[in-house]
């Protein structure tokens, strides 16, 4: 199993889909660059392992969007756009996309992002929401603890195995 990880602290989904006007701070990618970096990394990984198959996406993002009303209101549309764009980029309409439920309880618009995540999982085929409610957080009540990160991996794996039972490998 190979994983391609790209995490950008404080990046809202607009950094991934190239919509809106992302804040211009040192932690934010410019308009759409996160998506370009991500797809480039995935393609390089696939090229370096020609016998491997791309099996799915584990998506854990949305905290920044839950902190601002205007971002939370657009989260569903942006998430759905991202899923469709990534699947198109890797030529796989059925690629499993697993969305980790965010736990940014201190943010005012958390429920809006939760709703967007839930509705996206219901509306977009081959997409599921991974429940993270019982996963341990750090003292900041935002990020997962070391134990929580292990449990998060197990939760993603469990949902992925449920999705992929009987499913054909994704063709490149």
mmCIF file of C-alpha atoms in Angstrom:
data_model
loop_
_atom_site.group_PDB
_atom_site.id
_atom_site.type_symbol
_atom_site.label_atom_id
_atom_site.label_comp_id
_atom_site.label_asym_id
_atom_site.label_seq_id
_atom_site.Cartn_x
_atom_site.Cartn_y
_atom_site.Cartn_z
ATOM 1 C CA UNK A 1 0.000 0.000 0.000
ATOM 2 C CA UNK A 2 1.311 3.386 -0.932
ATOM 3 C CA UNK A 3 -0.069 6.688 0.282
ATOM 4 C CA UNK A 4 0.361 10.102 -1.285
ATOM 5 C CA UNK A 5 -0.143 12.713 1.423
ATOM 6 C CA UNK A 6 -0.493 16.422 0.941
ATOM 7 C CA UNK A 7 -1.510 18.488 3.928
ATOM 8 C CA UNK A 8 -1.595 22.265 3.972
ATOM 9 C CA UNK A 9 -2.234 23.831 7.343
ATOM 10 C CA UNK A 10 -5.059 26.336 7.266
ATOM 11 C CA UNK A 11 -5.956 25.733 3.612
ATOM 12 C CA UNK A 12 -9.632 26.067 2.798
ATOM 13 C CA UNK A 13 -11.170 24.036 0.022
ATOM 14 C CA UNK A 14 -10.884 27.019 -2.332
ATOM 15 C CA UNK A 15 -7.149 26.266 -2.448
ATOM 16 C CA UNK A 16 -7.993 22.850 -3.828
ATOM 17 C CA UNK A 17 -10.647 23.794 -6.376
ATOM 18 C CA UNK A 18 -9.413 27.214 -7.444
ATOM 19 C CA UNK A 19 -12.578 29.089 -6.547
ATOM 20 C CA UNK A 20 -12.901 32.314 -4.637
ATOM 21 C CA UNK A 21 -10.171 34.459 -3.183
ATOM 22 C CA UNK A 22 -8.018 32.523 -0.734
ATOM 23 C CA UNK A 23 -6.370 34.547 2.037
ATOM 24 C CA UNK A 24 -2.850 35.620 1.182
ATOM 25 C CA UNK A 25 -0.908 34.268 4.155
ATOM 26 C CA UNK A 26 2.209 32.132 4.350
ATOM 27 C CA UNK A 27 0.242 28.902 4.864
ATOM 28 C CA UNK A 28 -2.163 29.229 1.961
ATOM 29 C CA UNK A 29 -1.604 28.010 -1.585
ATOM 30 C CA UNK A 30 -2.416 30.418 -4.335
ATOM 31 C CA UNK A 31 -5.550 29.984 -6.414
ATOM 32 C CA UNK A 32 -5.870 26.295 -7.319
ATOM 33 C CA UNK A 33 -2.233 25.344 -6.701
ATOM 34 C CA UNK A 34 -3.056 22.735 -4.073
ATOM 35 C CA UNK A 35 -5.057 20.734 -6.612
ATOM 36 C CA UNK A 36 -2.236 20.977 -9.133
ATOM 37 C CA UNK A 37 0.348 19.882 -6.543
ATOM 38 C CA UNK A 38 -1.864 17.009 -5.387
ATOM 39 C CA UNK A 39 -2.615 15.625 -8.851
ATOM 40 C CA UNK A 40 1.037 15.997 -9.847
ATOM 41 C CA UNK A 41 2.141 14.012 -6.774
ATOM 42 C CA UNK A 42 -0.406 11.270 -7.492
ATOM 43 C CA UNK A 43 0.647 11.001 -11.134
ATOM 44 C CA UNK A 44 4.341 10.816 -10.150
ATOM 45 C CA UNK A 45 3.564 8.081 -7.636
ATOM 46 C CA UNK A 46 1.593 6.122 -10.229
ATOM 47 C CA UNK A 47 4.397 6.494 -12.766
ATOM 48 C CA UNK A 48 6.994 5.303 -10.251
ATOM 49 C CA UNK A 49 4.944 2.157 -9.520
ATOM 50 C CA UNK A 50 3.607 1.071 -12.915
ATOM 51 C CA UNK A 51 2.050 -2.143 -11.567
ATOM 52 C CA UNK A 52 0.151 -0.333 -8.805
ATOM 53 C CA UNK A 53 -3.464 0.753 -8.997
ATOM 54 C CA UNK A 54 -4.986 3.932 -7.626
ATOM 55 C CA UNK A 55 -7.588 2.596 -5.217
ATOM 56 C CA UNK A 56 -9.115 5.623 -3.524
ATOM 57 C CA UNK A 57 -8.861 9.028 -1.879
ATOM 58 C CA UNK A 58 -8.855 9.662 1.865
ATOM 59 C CA UNK A 59 -9.998 13.277 2.344
ATOM 60 C CA UNK A 60 -9.635 15.004 5.735
ATOM 61 C CA UNK A 61 -10.196 18.726 5.276
ATOM 62 C CA UNK A 62 -12.736 21.429 6.070
ATOM 63 C CA UNK A 63 -11.809 23.042 9.366
ATOM 64 C CA UNK A 64 -10.866 26.391 7.832
ATOM 65 C CA UNK A 65 -14.147 26.372 5.906
ATOM 66 C CA UNK A 66 -16.085 25.764 9.149
ATOM 67 C CA UNK A 67 -14.589 28.943 10.578
ATOM 68 C CA UNK A 68 -16.080 31.354 8.014
ATOM 69 C CA UNK A 69 -19.719 31.564 6.981
ATOM 70 C CA UNK A 70 -19.042 32.396 3.331
ATOM 71 C CA UNK A 71 -16.713 29.394 2.998
ATOM 72 C CA UNK A 72 -19.039 27.011 4.841
ATOM 73 C CA UNK A 73 -21.951 28.005 2.592
ATOM 74 C CA UNK A 74 -19.948 27.041 -0.516
ATOM 75 C CA UNK A 75 -18.307 23.942 0.939
ATOM 76 C CA UNK A 76 -20.703 21.405 -0.574
ATOM 77 C CA UNK A 77 -20.421 22.794 -4.096
ATOM 78 C CA UNK A 78 -16.652 23.047 -3.789
ATOM 79 C CA UNK A 79 -16.260 19.527 -2.376
ATOM 80 C CA UNK A 80 -18.388 18.043 -5.125
ATOM 81 C CA UNK A 81 -16.432 19.983 -7.747
ATOM 82 C CA UNK A 82 -13.176 18.706 -6.256
ATOM 83 C CA UNK A 83 -14.283 15.055 -6.299
ATOM 84 C CA UNK A 84 -15.442 15.261 -9.908
ATOM 85 C CA UNK A 85 -12.302 17.128 -11.012
ATOM 86 C CA UNK A 86 -9.951 14.666 -9.325
ATOM 87 C CA UNK A 87 -11.752 11.655 -10.758
ATOM 88 C CA UNK A 88 -11.566 13.240 -14.198
ATOM 89 C CA UNK A 89 -7.873 14.029 -13.749
ATOM 90 C CA UNK A 90 -7.080 10.384 -12.950
ATOM 91 C CA UNK A 91 -9.607 9.002 -15.468
ATOM 92 C CA UNK A 92 -11.650 7.109 -12.900
ATOM 93 C CA UNK A 93 -15.327 8.023 -12.489
ATOM 94 C CA UNK A 94 -15.781 5.312 -9.848
ATOM 95 C CA UNK A 95 -12.705 6.013 -7.720
ATOM 96 C CA UNK A 96 -13.712 5.648 -4.054
ATOM 97 C CA UNK A 97 -13.628 8.957 -2.230
ATOM 98 C CA UNK A 98 -13.722 8.756 1.562
ATOM 99 C CA UNK A 99 -14.480 11.982 3.433
ATOM 100 C CA UNK A 100 -13.357 12.214 7.060
ATOM 101 C CA UNK A 101 -15.904 14.076 9.184
ATOM 102 C CA UNK A 102 -14.165 17.128 10.616
ATOM 103 C CA UNK A 103 -14.151 17.755 14.362
ATOM 104 C CA UNK A 104 -13.580 21.519 14.532
ATOM 105 C CA UNK A 105 -16.094 21.927 17.356
ATOM 106 C CA UNK A 106 -14.895 25.416 18.220
ATOM 107 C CA UNK A 107 -15.861 26.798 14.809
ATOM 108 C CA UNK A 108 -19.221 28.488 14.369
ATOM 109 C CA UNK A 109 -20.127 26.945 11.027
ATOM 110 C CA UNK A 110 -19.189 23.336 11.765
ATOM 111 C CA UNK A 111 -22.734 22.077 11.267
ATOM 112 C CA UNK A 112 -22.875 23.583 7.785
ATOM 113 C CA UNK A 113 -19.698 21.752 6.767
ATOM 114 C CA UNK A 114 -20.947 18.517 8.385
ATOM 115 C CA UNK A 115 -24.163 18.810 6.384
ATOM 116 C CA UNK A 116 -22.182 19.426 3.189
ATOM 117 C CA UNK A 117 -20.010 16.385 3.884
ATOM 118 C CA UNK A 118 -23.032 14.179 4.635
ATOM 119 C CA UNK A 119 -24.986 15.317 1.566
ATOM 120 C CA UNK A 120 -21.974 14.909 -0.702
ATOM 121 C CA UNK A 121 -21.482 11.330 0.503
ATOM 122 C CA UNK A 122 -25.146 10.608 -0.285
ATOM 123 C CA UNK A 123 -25.250 12.412 -3.636
ATOM 124 C CA UNK A 124 -21.939 11.488 -5.274
ATOM 125 C CA UNK A 125 -21.577 7.793 -6.188
ATOM 126 C CA UNK A 126 -18.671 5.856 -4.661
ATOM 127 C CA UNK A 127 -18.291 8.441 -1.892
ATOM 128 C CA UNK A 128 -18.666 7.808 1.837
ATOM 129 C CA UNK A 129 -18.440 9.822 5.023
ATOM 130 C CA UNK A 130 -16.106 8.376 7.646
ATOM 131 C CA UNK A 131 -17.417 8.977 11.157
ATOM 132 C CA UNK A 132 -14.733 10.449 13.407
ATOM 133 C CA UNK A 133 -16.938 11.359 16.381
ATOM 134 C CA UNK A 134 -15.215 8.956 18.804
ATOM 135 C CA UNK A 135 -11.656 9.636 17.652
ATOM 136 C CA UNK A 136 -9.407 11.297 20.216
ATOM 137 C CA UNK A 137 -8.349 14.896 19.640
ATOM 138 C CA UNK A 138 -5.396 16.870 20.982
ATOM 139 C CA UNK A 139 -5.977 19.428 23.710
ATOM 140 C CA UNK A 140 -6.634 22.030 20.992
ATOM 141 C CA UNK A 141 -9.912 20.158 20.184
ATOM 142 C CA UNK A 142 -9.104 20.499 16.496
ATOM 143 C CA UNK A 143 -6.327 18.097 15.508
ATOM 144 C CA UNK A 144 -6.255 14.376 16.167
ATOM 145 C CA UNK A 145 -3.858 13.081 18.809
ATOM 146 C CA UNK A 146 -1.230 10.465 17.889
ATOM 147 C CA UNK A 147 -3.630 7.741 19.038
ATOM 148 C CA UNK A 148 -6.427 9.533 17.179
ATOM 149 C CA UNK A 149 -4.422 9.517 13.956
ATOM 150 C CA UNK A 150 -3.984 5.755 14.228
ATOM 151 C CA UNK A 151 -7.701 5.345 14.923
ATOM 152 C CA UNK A 152 -8.492 7.653 11.999
ATOM 153 C CA UNK A 153 -6.430 5.410 9.729
ATOM 154 C CA UNK A 154 -8.329 2.382 11.001
ATOM 155 C CA UNK A 155 -11.674 4.132 10.425
ATOM 156 C CA UNK A 156 -10.701 5.005 6.844
ATOM 157 C CA UNK A 157 -9.474 1.431 6.254
ATOM 158 C CA UNK A 158 -12.698 -0.063 7.613
ATOM 159 C CA UNK A 159 -14.872 2.106 5.365
ATOM 160 C CA UNK A 160 -12.620 1.523 2.372
ATOM 161 C CA UNK A 161 -12.855 -2.248 2.804
ATOM 162 C CA UNK A 162 -16.649 -1.991 3.026
ATOM 163 C CA UNK A 163 -16.713 0.035 -0.199
ATOM 164 C CA UNK A 164 -14.310 -2.165 -2.093
ATOM 165 C CA UNK A 165 -15.786 -5.550 -1.217
ATOM 166 C CA UNK A 166 -16.386 -7.152 -4.598
ATOM 167 C CA UNK A 167 -15.272 -4.044 -6.505
ATOM 168 C CA UNK A 168 -12.967 -4.249 -9.538
ATOM 169 C CA UNK A 169 -9.607 -2.483 -9.362
ATOM 170 C CA UNK A 170 -9.603 1.024 -10.770
ATOM 171 C CA UNK A 171 -8.191 1.078 -14.275
ATOM 172 C CA UNK A 172 -5.688 3.752 -15.178
#
